[in-house]
């Protein structure tokens, strides 16, 4: 037997059992052994029956004095009861609807029973305890009782007990498994080798052992990820790109054209980008900075630099609204730019050639001018990477709100199919932008192939946004306050967690979760309520993701032009939208959103000269939700919140579904900066000593498999 042995080929694993295992994606010995417990039941205390107390989790050793199964009429339950006795006393054990237990256990037999002591003073019993005959087993050989009992992710008809039955003997039969992590790395990081770690993660003697074993597996995943990223990075640095030059004076002139002075960290970031662009190797840089920190103009300057070199730049944004906004920003600032700047979305095609020449155009014409190289800068949604779009000399690709795009979409721009020039090996320089600050552990792992530029400050003069969690009973007051602001000439956003009110089917029995969900405010209901009842005299409009792009653009544009006072929206406005006159951000069901997301919402206001406010509504009285919202009230910057979100909600939301393919232990470990650094150091060292892993054939093989796995995701 080895790790690749199919479980169905093992004696005693029948067809039915295999089918159930497959539901958990367990086919081979490897799958089984890597199906880790997510917790352990502590039965390490073997206690005299006479000393048991209600609430304890314990193992007792005793003889079955009496055993029977009966049916209760009221609930139609089958109840199996056993009286267990030892020298100090007796206790009842009770199982529900498991009549077979009556046949498995034997009156008079000696067993270990492990479970929770339940009941009242009057009647105490062991609830559904695990059991194991005593006479057959020597010490330290128990699987289900007396010690730390592994609890696994289960599926219908396959319990942790069933899994334990299988894991224990198989662990023994596979024997020692050679570790692909080099011994010196294990030693340096004080980690157990693979065989030991496997035994300890399944059947630890103490919890610390399990923890260290888990760390070994987390290390493994992160180490592979680091190797992969560092390799990508070094490969990229060997590829060729078009160097984009610009004289200092010319750059200064460009910056001079901006309607404001750059902040010092904007300057610094722009400097880093410009210096990368001059290299004959592709840039791969992430520009991060809080909402409103002014990333767009930095990217715009980079795009103009590419154009001034006679090359093309493409600028991709996640929504039509944002793409349109970027297009307007660039054409407004660089309004004397005579070369083509185009906007391309599913519904729009526009080209701008210098002042007064902005015009709608046909999509076909736009595509032709892009392919000819006449258009120098194309701004748009993912329409810009669709089939049929080709470039003449693409030198720079920019992706805004990069976390909104999948790996494949980004890769298309960064590495592959859109070549810098047809028939060349040249790659475009790649700049991504994000307002969701990436926690440090993630920038060192998942995003480890990127160089980082960070804008650390907001433009001067921005006032702090006053943020309040509003008690439901103060809702009317909040509405009064909004009215006051609007009468002063300001505008307000109202965010709801969903579009439609929840529907209930006839006769449907509602779960607690569903009841909660039904209470969530919807855009459509709130629109009805606010436009007809609360603010009938104000101009209220709604926006949501089910609307056509054109319609959304229209509404957004009207809101920017102050044709509406209140915009009710789903999270579609999360990213980027700029309306300096809006001073109120009211968020319904705010506990439903991640902190980083709330932070983004809040960043929609406070963009102009007026004092702005963020009002957080929640019907959740859970202490946790309140605590989370209070972080938002207090947080100084997005980084702080991102770190908090990582601790509270895990890394999923930073990675998006496309990258969430990491195993759970590794996901968990992304919170551990020490471990992350250790894996990075180890990966760096081995890549500098032996980049082809010649001395480590096992590692070489495992790494190749890992690359394949990542590629498939
Ligand atoms: P984000 O980083 O969130 O993408 P934007 O690029 O949309 O931010 O910028 C937000 C607003 O701040 C825009 O209206 C932009 O014109 C303005 N802005 C950018 N940089 C500065 C600056 N240095 N001084 C003043 N306003 C600025
Ligand atoms: Mg932006």
XYZ file of C-alpha atoms and ligand atoms in Angstrom:
741
model
C 0.000 0.000 0.000
C 1.213 3.511 -0.785
C -0.312 6.966 -0.905
C -1.740 6.450 -4.358
C -3.508 3.184 -3.538
C -7.223 3.411 -4.240
C -9.204 2.888 -1.073
C -11.706 0.741 -2.926
C -8.880 -1.743 -3.461
C -8.377 -2.171 0.255
C -9.905 -5.134 1.984
C -12.901 -4.270 4.065
C -13.733 -1.086 2.172
C -16.904 -2.012 0.370
C -18.604 -0.284 -2.503
C -21.042 1.579 -0.299
C -18.298 2.844 1.925
C -16.209 3.974 -1.052
C -19.165 5.855 -2.471
C -19.576 7.744 0.766
C -15.862 8.481 0.924
C -16.034 9.854 -2.584
C -18.622 12.339 -1.446
C -15.860 13.808 0.667
C -13.538 13.657 -2.350
C -11.611 10.827 -0.774
C -10.447 8.222 -3.270
C -6.892 7.343 -2.449
C -4.919 6.690 0.696
C -3.444 10.150 0.260
C -6.865 11.782 0.132
C -7.845 9.979 3.293
C -4.733 10.845 5.254
C -4.966 14.465 4.136
C -8.569 14.654 5.293
C -7.628 16.342 8.542
C -9.668 16.556 11.725
C -10.949 20.060 12.342
C -11.029 19.527 16.084
C -10.455 16.977 18.804
C -12.716 15.735 21.522
C -10.804 15.516 24.753
C -11.510 12.214 26.466
C -8.129 11.997 28.047
C -9.544 11.905 31.544
C -10.579 8.371 32.496
C -12.754 9.000 35.523
C -14.356 6.842 38.205
C -18.111 6.805 37.577
C -18.777 7.905 41.149
C -16.973 11.185 40.522
C -18.652 12.270 37.306
C -20.224 15.690 37.166
C -22.781 17.064 34.776
C -21.184 18.959 31.923
C -17.924 17.009 31.879
C -16.590 15.303 28.808
C -14.962 12.115 29.993
C -14.116 8.500 29.473
C -15.236 5.844 31.932
C -14.186 2.205 32.073
C -16.845 -0.203 33.148
C -18.932 -3.319 32.678
C -22.344 -3.306 31.034
C -24.817 -4.346 33.636
C -27.964 -4.057 31.597
C -28.729 -3.320 27.945
C -31.976 -2.783 26.093
C -33.643 -0.818 23.288
C -37.161 0.539 23.415
C -39.410 2.752 21.365
C -40.892 5.932 22.760
C -44.428 6.445 21.583
C -44.562 10.148 21.849
C -41.713 10.955 19.535
C -41.356 7.620 17.873
C -37.704 7.380 18.818
C -35.683 4.271 19.361
C -33.756 4.541 22.583
C -30.901 2.242 23.491
C -29.873 2.292 27.127
C -27.009 0.615 28.937
C -26.213 0.668 32.634
C -22.458 0.865 33.113
C -20.854 0.085 36.435
C -17.384 0.262 37.928
C -16.109 -0.008 41.491
C -17.333 3.461 42.373
C -20.858 3.488 40.987
C -23.089 3.216 37.947
C -24.331 5.479 35.163
C -26.714 5.141 32.287
C -25.590 5.571 28.675
C -28.223 6.587 26.136
C -28.249 6.466 22.318
C -31.061 7.595 20.035
C -32.113 5.793 16.875
C -29.072 3.559 16.720
C -30.679 0.202 17.521
C -27.702 -1.732 16.123
C -25.787 -0.718 19.212
C -27.912 -3.206 21.048
C -26.293 -5.948 18.987
C -22.776 -4.609 19.051
C -22.496 -4.228 22.794
C -22.743 -7.195 25.090
C -24.144 -7.359 28.572
C -21.344 -8.231 30.990
C -18.625 -6.949 28.644
C -15.912 -4.443 29.648
C -15.775 -1.205 27.618
C -14.490 2.301 27.456
C -17.275 4.836 27.051
C -16.541 8.414 26.116
C -19.053 11.206 25.968
C -20.624 14.121 27.679
C -22.148 13.759 31.125
C -25.631 15.154 30.664
C -28.796 15.637 32.680
C -29.900 16.977 35.996
C -29.002 16.061 39.544
C -31.830 13.559 39.586
C -30.900 11.711 36.453
C -27.440 11.798 34.992
C -26.471 9.928 31.840
C -23.792 9.722 29.154
C -25.246 11.066 25.914
C -24.499 8.979 22.826
C -21.027 8.022 24.018
C -18.427 6.438 21.751
C -17.452 3.007 22.971
C -14.697 0.492 22.580
C -14.294 -2.976 24.072
C -11.517 -3.004 26.611
C -10.131 -6.485 26.651
C -8.942 -6.538 23.043
C -6.951 -3.369 23.269
C -3.712 -2.539 24.929
C -2.947 0.894 26.277
C -2.536 3.736 23.793
C -4.360 1.786 21.151
C -7.778 3.310 21.514
C -9.344 5.022 18.516
C -12.596 6.370 19.851
C -12.181 6.787 23.584
C -9.624 7.733 26.224
C -7.478 10.425 24.638
C -7.884 13.076 22.004
C -10.466 11.844 19.541
C -10.305 13.379 16.065
C -13.492 14.903 14.690
C -13.518 15.123 10.887
C -15.638 16.902 8.343
C -18.393 14.334 7.827
C -21.003 13.485 5.260
C -24.366 11.751 5.477
C -23.814 8.200 6.619
C -20.095 8.646 7.172
C -19.238 9.766 10.662
C -15.966 10.638 12.292
C -16.154 7.236 13.898
C -16.263 5.553 10.495
C -13.319 7.619 9.332
C -11.347 6.783 12.453
C -11.854 3.078 11.784
C -10.246 3.506 8.417
C -7.493 5.975 9.202
C -5.868 4.187 12.104
C -4.927 0.908 10.401
C -4.052 2.636 7.135
C -1.680 5.003 8.905
C 0.054 1.934 10.237
C 0.200 0.056 6.949
C 1.605 2.851 4.822
C 4.534 3.070 7.194
C 7.143 5.785 6.777
C 6.516 8.271 3.966
C 9.456 10.230 2.703
C 9.096 13.948 3.181
C 9.564 16.196 0.174
C 10.407 19.151 2.374
C 14.183 19.032 2.760
C 15.256 17.820 6.205
C 17.334 20.914 6.939
C 14.298 23.129 6.386
C 12.231 21.029 8.759
C 14.994 21.140 11.305
C 15.478 24.862 11.020
C 11.777 25.486 11.544
C 11.414 22.837 14.248
C 8.776 20.940 12.318
C 8.084 17.203 12.480
C 8.597 15.220 9.316
C 5.702 14.010 7.239
C 5.099 10.583 8.824
C 5.216 11.946 12.323
C 3.031 14.892 11.397
C 0.431 12.622 9.828
C 0.235 10.445 12.916
C 0.011 13.445 15.188
C -2.616 15.301 13.265
C -4.917 12.278 13.342
C -4.166 10.807 16.740
C -2.347 13.323 18.906
C -1.460 12.515 22.480
C -1.756 16.153 23.385
C -3.180 19.180 21.639
C 0.214 20.830 21.165
C 1.297 17.865 19.071
C -1.685 18.336 16.822
C -0.935 22.031 16.510
C 2.655 21.447 15.466
C 1.572 18.812 12.978
C -0.943 21.234 11.508
C 1.762 23.838 11.254
C 3.885 21.386 9.289
C 1.097 21.040 6.698
C 0.435 24.763 6.554
C 4.154 25.282 6.073
C 4.099 22.815 3.211
C 1.343 24.625 1.314
C 2.746 28.078 1.864
C 6.258 26.926 1.010
C 5.044 25.621 -2.343
C 3.126 28.827 -2.956
C 6.223 30.877 -2.174
C 8.359 28.791 -4.497
C 5.804 29.288 -7.206
C 5.561 33.047 -6.758
C 9.278 33.593 -6.488
C 9.811 31.514 -9.608
C 7.172 33.487 -11.474
C 8.825 36.666 -10.426
C 12.252 35.621 -11.559
C 10.901 34.255 -14.828
C 9.135 37.520 -15.513
C 12.267 39.500 -14.832
C 13.940 37.550 -17.619
C 11.223 38.405 -20.144
C 11.422 41.404 -22.444
C 9.203 44.474 -22.475
C 9.238 47.792 -24.282
C 11.151 50.369 -22.248
C 9.036 53.512 -21.949
C 11.199 56.582 -21.591
C 10.271 60.041 -20.488
C 12.419 63.108 -19.877
C 12.175 64.599 -16.433
C 10.989 67.909 -17.797
C 8.287 66.285 -19.854
C 7.051 64.345 -16.858
C 7.017 67.518 -14.813
C 4.929 69.156 -17.523
C 2.423 66.324 -17.386
C 2.140 66.611 -13.629
C 1.766 70.352 -14.041
C -1.380 69.735 -16.072
C -3.122 68.031 -13.141
C -5.724 70.227 -11.429
C -4.078 69.674 -8.036
C -0.706 69.052 -6.414
C 0.202 65.404 -5.978
C 0.603 64.169 -2.425
C 4.088 63.033 -1.552
C 3.169 59.360 -1.596
C 1.443 59.809 -4.947
C 4.744 61.236 -6.196
C 6.684 58.392 -4.699
C 4.406 55.765 -6.230
C 4.483 57.483 -9.600
C 8.281 57.549 -9.360
C 8.394 53.805 -8.743
C 6.105 53.150 -11.678
C 7.939 55.445 -14.085
C 11.236 53.863 -13.114
C 9.817 50.360 -13.750
C 8.449 51.445 -17.109
C 11.909 52.455 -18.307
C 13.152 48.903 -17.834
C 13.359 46.515 -20.741
C 11.678 43.913 -18.496
C 7.974 43.851 -17.698
C 6.763 45.685 -14.632
C 4.375 43.739 -12.388
C 3.298 46.217 -9.780
C 0.317 46.683 -7.512
C -0.593 50.239 -6.597
C -2.593 50.200 -3.402
C -4.077 53.069 -1.509
C -7.175 53.991 0.401
C -10.333 54.953 -1.369
C -9.919 58.517 -2.535
C -6.147 58.502 -2.234
C -5.877 59.350 -5.910
C -4.729 56.255 -7.744
C -6.458 57.081 -10.998
C -4.331 60.048 -11.964
C -1.166 58.078 -11.286
C -2.325 55.382 -13.666
C -3.424 58.032 -16.139
C 0.020 59.621 -16.188
C 1.572 56.192 -16.792
C -0.827 55.623 -19.697
C 0.049 58.989 -21.215
C 3.750 58.138 -20.916
C 3.151 54.960 -22.905
C 1.259 56.940 -25.537
C 3.968 59.595 -25.744
C 6.399 56.779 -26.551
C 4.194 55.918 -29.499
C 2.837 52.821 -27.793
C -0.542 51.794 -26.476
C -1.997 51.432 -23.011
C -5.139 49.629 -21.949
C -6.974 50.494 -18.741
C -9.534 47.975 -17.475
C -12.110 48.756 -14.781
C -14.641 46.403 -13.175
C -17.811 48.374 -13.981
C -19.166 50.545 -16.761
C -19.635 53.366 -14.301
C -15.988 53.316 -13.329
C -14.712 52.913 -16.854
C -16.776 55.930 -17.878
C -15.460 57.919 -14.948
C -11.837 57.117 -15.745
C -12.423 58.040 -19.370
C -13.851 61.396 -18.374
C -11.041 62.035 -15.866
C -8.306 61.386 -18.397
C -9.912 63.277 -21.240
C -10.673 66.232 -18.978
C -7.173 66.505 -17.596
C -5.287 65.823 -20.794
C -7.745 67.612 -23.023
C -5.098 68.774 -25.447
C -3.871 65.254 -26.083
C -4.177 64.771 -29.810
C -3.804 61.025 -30.010
C -6.750 58.725 -29.586
C -8.216 57.927 -26.192
C -11.143 55.505 -26.360
C -13.869 54.154 -24.120
C -15.060 50.631 -24.785
C -17.719 48.772 -22.801
C -20.410 46.290 -23.746
C -22.715 49.196 -24.566
C -20.415 52.021 -25.461
C -17.751 53.004 -27.904
C -16.320 56.528 -27.827
C -13.119 58.021 -29.112
C -11.484 61.279 -28.168
C -8.885 63.056 -30.297
C -8.022 66.260 -28.512
C -10.271 69.101 -27.471
C -13.787 69.119 -28.883
C -13.252 65.980 -30.793
C -14.747 63.487 -28.359
C -17.320 61.509 -30.230
C -19.391 58.399 -30.269
C -18.034 55.967 -32.761
C -18.949 52.526 -33.971
C -17.431 49.628 -32.170
C -16.031 48.306 -35.419
C -14.275 51.555 -36.152
C -12.865 51.701 -32.638
C -11.512 48.174 -32.892
C -9.894 48.930 -36.208
C -8.226 52.082 -34.898
C -6.990 50.148 -31.868
C -5.553 47.436 -34.080
C -3.917 50.066 -36.288
C -2.394 51.771 -33.276
C -4.179 55.032 -33.988
C -5.919 54.878 -30.637
C -3.268 55.057 -27.965
C -5.242 54.576 -24.770
C -8.249 52.281 -24.448
C -10.287 52.494 -21.275
C -13.073 50.038 -20.622
C -14.590 47.097 -18.839
C -13.548 43.512 -19.531
C -14.850 44.266 -23.032
C -11.266 45.348 -23.679
C -9.964 41.797 -23.391
C -12.710 40.175 -25.372
C -12.114 38.402 -28.662
C -11.832 40.803 -31.527
C -9.904 43.400 -29.560
C -6.340 43.582 -30.726
C -3.604 46.094 -30.303
C -0.798 47.281 -32.426
C 1.869 48.067 -29.859
C 0.483 47.452 -26.409
C 3.091 48.469 -23.870
C 1.131 48.946 -20.675
C -1.870 47.183 -19.162
C -3.628 48.701 -16.168
C -6.250 46.927 -14.098
C -8.293 48.923 -11.604
C -9.727 47.225 -8.507
C -7.771 44.171 -9.439
C -9.434 41.934 -6.858
C -12.630 42.234 -8.875
C -11.123 40.291 -11.713
C -10.271 36.628 -11.872
C -6.772 35.340 -12.209
C -7.396 34.356 -15.809
C -8.624 37.794 -16.805
C -5.625 39.429 -15.261
C -3.251 36.872 -16.684
C -4.605 37.592 -20.129
C -3.411 41.153 -19.848
C -0.313 40.518 -17.834
C 1.293 37.629 -19.545
C -0.129 36.342 -22.498
C -2.580 36.726 -25.148
C -2.421 40.444 -25.630
C 1.141 40.726 -26.804
C 2.987 44.002 -26.758
C 3.377 43.724 -30.458
C 2.007 41.079 -32.784
C 4.529 38.317 -33.425
C 6.847 39.394 -30.661
C 7.829 37.968 -27.333
C 7.497 41.342 -25.726
C 5.141 41.542 -22.767
C 3.288 44.645 -21.658
C 4.132 46.312 -18.387
C 1.447 45.510 -15.872
C -0.011 47.817 -13.244
C -2.850 46.744 -10.998
C -4.634 48.911 -8.486
C -6.566 48.128 -5.366
C -8.285 50.093 -2.654
C -8.704 46.988 -0.566
C -5.451 47.108 1.267
C -3.831 43.747 1.235
C -2.816 42.471 4.632
C 0.881 41.966 4.898
C 0.723 38.200 5.110
C -1.130 38.094 1.817
C 1.181 40.468 0.020
C 3.987 38.122 1.032
C 2.206 34.974 -0.136
C -0.655 34.970 -2.558
C 0.427 38.267 -4.053
C 4.088 37.492 -3.544
C 4.954 37.814 -7.212
C 3.990 41.498 -7.233
C 5.957 44.620 -6.434
C 4.036 47.030 -4.255
C 3.555 50.767 -4.294
C 1.448 52.244 -1.561
C -0.249 55.593 -1.314
C -0.326 56.169 2.407
C -2.138 59.490 2.690
C -5.229 61.232 1.428
C -5.030 64.543 -0.421
C -4.841 67.462 1.999
C -8.009 69.072 3.225
C -10.087 65.932 3.457
C -12.127 65.925 6.630
C -12.561 62.849 8.714
C -15.881 61.157 7.986
C -18.050 61.084 11.087
C -19.167 57.471 11.504
C -21.997 56.308 13.763
C -23.771 53.045 14.466
C -27.409 54.163 14.623
C -29.802 52.554 17.048
C -32.981 51.376 15.227
C -35.091 53.610 17.436
C -33.268 56.654 16.085
C -34.152 55.922 12.476
C -36.563 58.862 12.199
C -33.919 61.208 13.533
C -31.474 59.903 10.953
C -33.976 60.646 8.207
C -34.419 64.174 9.554
C -30.690 64.618 9.466
C -30.509 63.446 5.868
C -33.249 65.904 4.930
C -31.298 68.723 6.588
C -28.178 67.865 4.613
C -30.095 67.725 1.369
C -31.703 71.059 2.071
C -28.184 72.426 2.396
C -27.599 71.189 -1.131
C -25.855 67.882 -0.411
C -26.638 64.363 -1.634
C -26.943 60.977 0.054
C -26.274 57.326 -0.691
C -28.362 54.540 0.853
C -26.863 51.051 0.547
C -28.980 47.913 0.973
C -27.745 44.335 1.159
C -29.972 43.132 -1.650
C -32.115 44.058 -4.619
C -35.506 42.405 -4.142
C -37.496 41.841 -0.990
C -37.240 38.222 0.165
C -39.994 35.884 -0.991
C -41.623 33.113 0.998
C -43.199 30.137 -0.739
C -46.602 29.075 0.418
C -46.377 26.724 3.363
C -42.619 27.164 3.598
C -41.173 26.577 7.033
C -38.662 29.291 7.775
C -35.267 28.602 9.260
C -33.768 31.191 11.580
C -31.290 32.170 8.898
C -34.053 32.633 6.356
C -36.110 34.703 8.786
C -33.098 36.919 9.314
C -32.551 37.192 5.595
C -36.175 38.181 5.087
C -35.715 41.145 7.365
C -32.899 42.479 5.219
C -33.697 45.718 3.530
C -33.915 45.607 -0.242
C -33.251 48.359 -2.726
C -36.722 48.107 -4.249
C -38.607 48.273 -0.957
C -36.496 51.100 0.349
C -36.982 52.952 -2.882
C -40.763 52.647 -2.488
C -40.618 53.717 1.116
C -38.204 56.614 0.786
C -39.559 58.039 -2.460
C -43.231 57.840 -1.463
C -43.412 58.065 2.316
C -40.304 59.553 3.841
C -38.977 61.910 1.181
C -41.826 62.373 -1.317
C -40.589 65.903 -1.990
C -37.002 64.866 -2.762
C -35.517 63.324 -5.861
C -34.890 59.672 -5.033
C -33.475 57.157 -7.481
C -32.289 53.561 -7.328
C -29.420 51.602 -8.838
C -28.694 47.885 -8.775
C -26.834 45.144 -10.549
C -29.810 43.807 -12.456
C -30.119 47.018 -14.425
C -28.593 47.339 -17.854
C -25.163 48.927 -17.974
C -26.540 51.811 -19.981
C -29.228 52.526 -17.446
C -26.754 52.359 -14.571
C -24.404 54.745 -16.338
C -27.248 57.124 -17.002
C -28.341 57.185 -13.365
C -24.811 57.536 -12.091
C -24.133 60.381 -14.457
C -27.354 62.120 -13.390
C -26.448 61.662 -9.754
C -23.022 63.151 -10.387
C -24.754 66.097 -12.095
C -26.964 66.539 -9.035
C -30.167 65.560 -10.825
C -31.025 63.340 -7.829
C -30.744 63.858 -4.086
C -30.723 60.300 -2.813
C -29.304 57.248 -4.519
C -30.426 53.875 -3.186
C -28.128 51.135 -4.301
C -26.735 47.676 -3.761
C -23.028 47.139 -3.456
C -22.595 47.877 -7.191
C -21.409 51.316 -6.184
C -18.764 49.765 -3.983
C -15.896 50.719 -6.192
C -14.555 53.985 -7.350
C -17.570 56.215 -7.945
C -16.764 59.871 -7.396
C -19.483 62.326 -6.333
C -17.811 65.070 -4.268
C -21.151 66.671 -3.377
C -22.431 63.545 -1.592
C -21.956 63.783 2.160
C -24.104 60.973 3.544
C -23.492 57.290 3.319
C -26.280 55.365 5.006
C -25.807 51.610 5.128
C -28.670 49.217 5.876
C -27.906 45.733 7.220
C -24.347 46.853 7.724
C -23.432 43.717 9.642
C -23.899 41.855 6.369
C -20.831 43.402 4.797
C -17.146 42.817 5.428
C -15.204 45.585 7.122
C -13.111 46.237 4.067
C -16.275 46.535 2.018
C -17.901 48.927 4.485
C -14.761 50.940 4.377
C -15.107 51.161 0.610
C -18.702 52.339 0.915
C -17.721 54.989 3.369
C -15.041 56.190 0.997
C -17.775 57.249 -1.448
C -18.354 60.314 0.719
C -15.914 62.819 2.140
C -14.530 63.495 -1.303
C -15.364 67.149 -1.426
C -15.037 70.160 0.824
C -18.052 69.370 3.061
C -18.134 67.444 6.321
C -19.411 63.933 5.572
C -21.186 61.250 7.569
C -21.492 57.491 7.544
C -24.570 56.043 9.266
C -24.489 52.337 9.982
C -27.794 50.555 10.520
C -28.111 47.010 11.771
C -30.852 44.876 13.221
C -28.369 42.403 14.524
C -27.949 42.556 18.255
C -25.142 40.032 18.230
C -22.207 41.332 20.209
C -19.913 40.287 17.415
C -21.657 42.394 14.800
C -21.577 45.419 17.096
C -17.928 44.864 17.802
C -17.125 44.645 14.131
C -18.981 47.846 13.323
C -17.168 49.599 16.106
C -13.872 48.729 14.444
C -15.065 50.713 11.454
C -15.984 53.648 13.659
C -12.527 53.695 15.194
C -10.244 52.531 12.415
C -7.659 54.991 11.191
C -7.021 53.453 7.824
C -7.918 50.645 5.525
C -4.875 48.594 6.419
C -5.953 48.268 9.993
C -9.379 47.078 8.852
C -7.960 44.684 6.347
C -5.890 43.015 9.051
C -8.977 42.821 11.258
C -11.081 41.371 8.482
C -8.429 38.788 7.868
C -8.572 37.716 11.507
C -12.363 37.757 11.712
C -13.483 36.521 8.328
C -10.470 34.775 6.906
C -8.621 35.520 3.710
C -11.432 34.475 1.345
C -12.685 37.940 0.645
C -9.269 39.272 -0.256
C -8.628 36.458 -2.642
C -11.930 36.149 -4.423
C -13.322 32.821 -5.455
C -10.718 32.337 -8.110
C -7.906 32.042 -5.630
C -9.663 30.507 -2.714
C -8.427 27.088 -3.819
C -5.861 26.886 -1.050
C -6.364 24.098 1.476
C -7.979 25.111 4.759
C -4.856 24.761 6.846
C -3.026 27.084 4.500
C -5.878 29.580 4.458
C -5.745 29.583 8.206
C -2.006 30.034 8.203
C -2.344 33.177 6.114
C -3.046 34.897 9.400
C 0.347 33.932 10.787
C 2.993 36.434 9.730
C 5.851 34.520 11.380
C 5.029 31.366 9.494
C 4.583 33.280 6.258
C 8.006 34.855 6.649
C 9.591 31.530 7.506
C 8.197 29.923 4.371
C 9.367 32.824 2.258
C 12.874 32.665 3.682
C 13.026 28.928 3.141
C 11.819 29.271 -0.446
C 14.272 32.078 -1.200
C 17.164 30.126 0.187
C 16.480 26.992 -1.753
C 15.886 28.915 -4.980
C 19.200 30.676 -4.659
C 21.144 27.513 -3.731
C 19.493 25.077 -6.097
C 16.893 26.699 -8.377
C 16.213 23.481 -10.281
C 15.902 21.353 -7.130
C 18.545 18.935 -8.444
C 19.427 17.779 -4.958
C 15.767 17.386 -4.034
C 14.003 15.061 -6.460
C 10.967 14.634 -4.206
C 10.502 18.366 -3.899
C 10.906 18.729 -7.632
C 8.146 16.229 -8.260
C 5.789 17.692 -5.660
C 6.379 21.209 -6.964
C 5.488 20.165 -10.489
C 2.250 18.640 -9.224
C 1.511 21.803 -7.282
C 1.995 23.959 -10.360
C -0.465 21.774 -12.216
C -3.005 22.058 -9.398
C -2.715 25.841 -9.351
C -3.002 26.009 -13.085
C -6.255 24.083 -13.028
C -7.943 26.472 -10.639
P -8.961 56.198 -5.747
O -7.586 56.065 -5.215
O -10.001 55.771 -4.760
O -9.133 55.555 -7.089
P -9.428 58.616 -7.204
O -8.285 58.436 -8.112
O -10.779 58.318 -7.728
O -9.185 57.760 -5.894
O -9.353 60.068 -6.600
C -10.347 60.566 -5.759
C -10.560 62.042 -5.981
O -9.462 62.782 -5.489
C -10.702 62.421 -7.417
O -11.720 63.376 -7.520
C -9.349 63.018 -7.773
O -9.453 63.943 -8.806
C -8.942 63.639 -6.477
N -7.491 63.727 -6.268
C -6.559 62.831 -6.600
N -5.339 63.223 -6.208
C -5.504 64.413 -5.605
C -4.617 65.347 -4.981
N -3.314 65.098 -4.909
N -5.150 66.460 -4.457
C -6.463 66.714 -4.515
N -7.347 65.890 -5.087
C -6.887 64.741 -5.628
Mg -10.259 54.153 -7.983
